[in-house]
PDB file of C-alpha atoms in Angstrom:
ATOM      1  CA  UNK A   1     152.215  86.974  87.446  1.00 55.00           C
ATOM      2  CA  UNK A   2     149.344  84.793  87.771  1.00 61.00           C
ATOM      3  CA  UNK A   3     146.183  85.497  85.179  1.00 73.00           C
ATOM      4  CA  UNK A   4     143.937  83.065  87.943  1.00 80.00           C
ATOM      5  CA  UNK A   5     141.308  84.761  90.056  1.00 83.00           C
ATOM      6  CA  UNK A   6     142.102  84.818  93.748  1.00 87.00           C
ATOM      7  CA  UNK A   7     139.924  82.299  95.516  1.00 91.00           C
ATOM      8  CA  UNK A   8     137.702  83.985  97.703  1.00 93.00           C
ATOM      9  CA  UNK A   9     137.241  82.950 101.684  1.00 95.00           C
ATOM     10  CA  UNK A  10     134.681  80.147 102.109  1.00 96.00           C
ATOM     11  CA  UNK A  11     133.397  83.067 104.855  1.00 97.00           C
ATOM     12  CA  UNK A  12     133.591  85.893 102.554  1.00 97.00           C
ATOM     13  CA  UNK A  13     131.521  83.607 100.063  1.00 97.00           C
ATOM     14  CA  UNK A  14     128.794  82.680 102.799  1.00 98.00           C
ATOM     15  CA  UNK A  15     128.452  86.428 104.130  1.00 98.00           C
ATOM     16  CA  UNK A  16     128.243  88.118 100.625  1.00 98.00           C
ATOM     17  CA  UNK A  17     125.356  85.473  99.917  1.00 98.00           C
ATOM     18  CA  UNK A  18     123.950  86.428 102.966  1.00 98.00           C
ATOM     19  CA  UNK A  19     123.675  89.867 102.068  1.00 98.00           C
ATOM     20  CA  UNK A  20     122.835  89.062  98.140  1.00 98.00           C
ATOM     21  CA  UNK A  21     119.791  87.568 100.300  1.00 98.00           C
ATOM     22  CA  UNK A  22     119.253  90.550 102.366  1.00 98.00           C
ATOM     23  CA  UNK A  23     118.807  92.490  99.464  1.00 98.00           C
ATOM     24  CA  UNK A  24     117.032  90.397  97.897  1.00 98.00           C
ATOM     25  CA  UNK A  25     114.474  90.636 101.118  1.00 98.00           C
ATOM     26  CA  UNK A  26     114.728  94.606 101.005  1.00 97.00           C
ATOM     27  CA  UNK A  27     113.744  94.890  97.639  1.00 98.00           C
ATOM     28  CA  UNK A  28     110.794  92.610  98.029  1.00 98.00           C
ATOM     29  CA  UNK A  29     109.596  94.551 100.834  1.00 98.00           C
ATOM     30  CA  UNK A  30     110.422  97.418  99.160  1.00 97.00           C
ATOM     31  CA  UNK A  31     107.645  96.371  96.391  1.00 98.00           C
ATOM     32  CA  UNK A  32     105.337  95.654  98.958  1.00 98.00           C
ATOM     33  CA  UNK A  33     105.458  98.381 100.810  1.00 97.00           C
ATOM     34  CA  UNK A  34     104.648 100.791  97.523  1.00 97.00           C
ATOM     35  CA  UNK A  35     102.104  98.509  96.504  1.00 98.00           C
ATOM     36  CA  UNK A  36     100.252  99.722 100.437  1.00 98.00           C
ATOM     37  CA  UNK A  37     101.366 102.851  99.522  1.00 96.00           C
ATOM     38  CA  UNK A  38      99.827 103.049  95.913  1.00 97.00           C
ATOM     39  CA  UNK A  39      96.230 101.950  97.251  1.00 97.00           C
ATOM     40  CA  UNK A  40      96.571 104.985 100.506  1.00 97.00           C
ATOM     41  CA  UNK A  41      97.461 107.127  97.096  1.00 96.00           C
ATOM     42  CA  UNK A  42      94.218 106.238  95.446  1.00 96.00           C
ATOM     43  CA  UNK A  43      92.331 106.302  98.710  1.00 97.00           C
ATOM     44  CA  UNK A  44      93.587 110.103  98.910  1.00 96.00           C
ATOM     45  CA  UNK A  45      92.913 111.130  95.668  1.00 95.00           C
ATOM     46  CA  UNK A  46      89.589 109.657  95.714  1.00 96.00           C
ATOM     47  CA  UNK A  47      88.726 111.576  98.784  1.00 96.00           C
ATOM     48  CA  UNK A  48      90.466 114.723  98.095  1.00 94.00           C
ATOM     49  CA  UNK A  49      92.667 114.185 100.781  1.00 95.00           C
ATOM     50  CA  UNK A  50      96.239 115.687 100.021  1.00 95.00           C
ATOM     51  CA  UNK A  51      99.503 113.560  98.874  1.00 93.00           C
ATOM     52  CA  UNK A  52     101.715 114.622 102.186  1.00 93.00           C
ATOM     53  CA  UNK A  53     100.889 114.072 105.559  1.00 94.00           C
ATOM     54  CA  UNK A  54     103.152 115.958 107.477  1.00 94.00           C
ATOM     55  CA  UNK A  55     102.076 114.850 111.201  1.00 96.00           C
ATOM     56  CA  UNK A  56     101.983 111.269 109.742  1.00 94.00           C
ATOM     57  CA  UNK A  57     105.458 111.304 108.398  1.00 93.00           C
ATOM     58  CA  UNK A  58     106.709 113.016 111.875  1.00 95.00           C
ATOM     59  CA  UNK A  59     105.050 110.004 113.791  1.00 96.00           C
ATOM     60  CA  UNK A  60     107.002 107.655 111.027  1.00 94.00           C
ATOM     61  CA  UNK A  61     110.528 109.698 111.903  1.00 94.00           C
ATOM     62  CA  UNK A  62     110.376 109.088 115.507  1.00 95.00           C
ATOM     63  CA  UNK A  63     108.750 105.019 115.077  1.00 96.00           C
ATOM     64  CA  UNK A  64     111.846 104.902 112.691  1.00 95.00           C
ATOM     65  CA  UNK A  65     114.642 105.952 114.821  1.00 95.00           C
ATOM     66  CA  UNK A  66     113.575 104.399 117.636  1.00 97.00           C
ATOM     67  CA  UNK A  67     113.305 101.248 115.930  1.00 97.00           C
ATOM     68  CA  UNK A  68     116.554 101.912 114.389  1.00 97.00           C
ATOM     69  CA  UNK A  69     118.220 103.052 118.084  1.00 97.00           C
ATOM     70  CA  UNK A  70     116.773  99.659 119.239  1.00 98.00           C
ATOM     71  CA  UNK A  71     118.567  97.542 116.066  1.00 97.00           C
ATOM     72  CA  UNK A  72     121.605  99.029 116.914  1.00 98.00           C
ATOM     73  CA  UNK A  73     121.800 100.874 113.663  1.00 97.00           C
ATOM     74  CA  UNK A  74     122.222 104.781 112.838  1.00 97.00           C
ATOM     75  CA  UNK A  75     119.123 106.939 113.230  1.00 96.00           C
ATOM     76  CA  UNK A  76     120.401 109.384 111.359  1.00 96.00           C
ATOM     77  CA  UNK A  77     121.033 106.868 108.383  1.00 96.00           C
ATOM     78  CA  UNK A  78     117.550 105.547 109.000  1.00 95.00           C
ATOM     79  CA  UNK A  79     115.660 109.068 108.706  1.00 95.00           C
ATOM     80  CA  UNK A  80     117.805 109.382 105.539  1.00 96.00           C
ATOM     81  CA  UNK A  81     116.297 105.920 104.534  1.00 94.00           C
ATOM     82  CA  UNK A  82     112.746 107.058 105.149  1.00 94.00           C
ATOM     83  CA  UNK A  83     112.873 110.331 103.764  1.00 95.00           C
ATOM     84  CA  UNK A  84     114.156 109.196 100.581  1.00 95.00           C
ATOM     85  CA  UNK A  85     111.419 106.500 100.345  1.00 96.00           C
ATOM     86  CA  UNK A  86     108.755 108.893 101.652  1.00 94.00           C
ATOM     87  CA  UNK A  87     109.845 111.378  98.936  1.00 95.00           C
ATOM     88  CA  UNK A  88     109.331 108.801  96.294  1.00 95.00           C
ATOM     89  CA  UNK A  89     105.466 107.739  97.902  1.00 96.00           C
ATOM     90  CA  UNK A  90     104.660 111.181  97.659  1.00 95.00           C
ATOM     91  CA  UNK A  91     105.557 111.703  94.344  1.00 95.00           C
ATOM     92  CA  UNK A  92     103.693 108.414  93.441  1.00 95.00           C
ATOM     93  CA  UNK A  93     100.699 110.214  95.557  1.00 94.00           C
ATOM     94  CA  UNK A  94     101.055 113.511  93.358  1.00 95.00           C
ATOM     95  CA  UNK A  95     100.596 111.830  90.352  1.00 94.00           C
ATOM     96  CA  UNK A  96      97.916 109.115  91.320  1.00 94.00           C
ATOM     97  CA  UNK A  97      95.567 112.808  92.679  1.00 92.00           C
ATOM     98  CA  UNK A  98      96.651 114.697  89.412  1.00 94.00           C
ATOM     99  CA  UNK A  99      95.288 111.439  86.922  1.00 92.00           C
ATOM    100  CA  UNK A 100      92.207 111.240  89.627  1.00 90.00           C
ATOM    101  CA  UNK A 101      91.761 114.912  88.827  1.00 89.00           C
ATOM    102  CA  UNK A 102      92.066 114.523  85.123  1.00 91.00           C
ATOM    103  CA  UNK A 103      89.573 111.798  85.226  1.00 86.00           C
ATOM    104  CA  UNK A 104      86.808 113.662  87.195  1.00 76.00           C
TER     105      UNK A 104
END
């Protein structure tokens, strides 16, 4: 028995670094995307407006599985995505209006 790694596939090495890259992307956009979502939380908060937006996030549900219908990739799994990111923006909208209200 042989203590030497297996070699791994020259194609199984270039399509993990593809999706090392991938991720790399999501998590950029990922940062982004809170960063937009930090400055609508201030906006809010500033303007008494609440942290949820129901009719917003319905809009965002059906954009989102469309898109995701049109990519070929499971609406179900990309509701699932957005609800767990949404979740997180609200939170992050809760606590931006609760230090706004502390402040004023």
């Amino acid at each position: 028995m042989s203590d030497l790694p297996t070699p791994i596939p020259a194609e199984l090495a270039r399509l993990r670094g593809s999706i090392d890259n991938i991720d790399a992307a999501l998590i950029y956009l990922l940062a982004e995307r809170f960063k937009s979502t930090q400055q609508v939380g201030v906006l809010k908060a500033t303007r008494g407006m609440p942290p949820s937006d129901p009719g917003r996030e319905e809009q965002q549900v059906a954009r989102l599985r469309q898109l995701a219908h049109e990519a070929d990739l499971d609406p179900v799994f990309a509701e699932k995505f957005l609800a767990f990111i949404v979740e997180e923006v609200i939170r992050h909208h809760e606590e931006i209006a609760q230090d706004h209200a502390t402040r004023s």
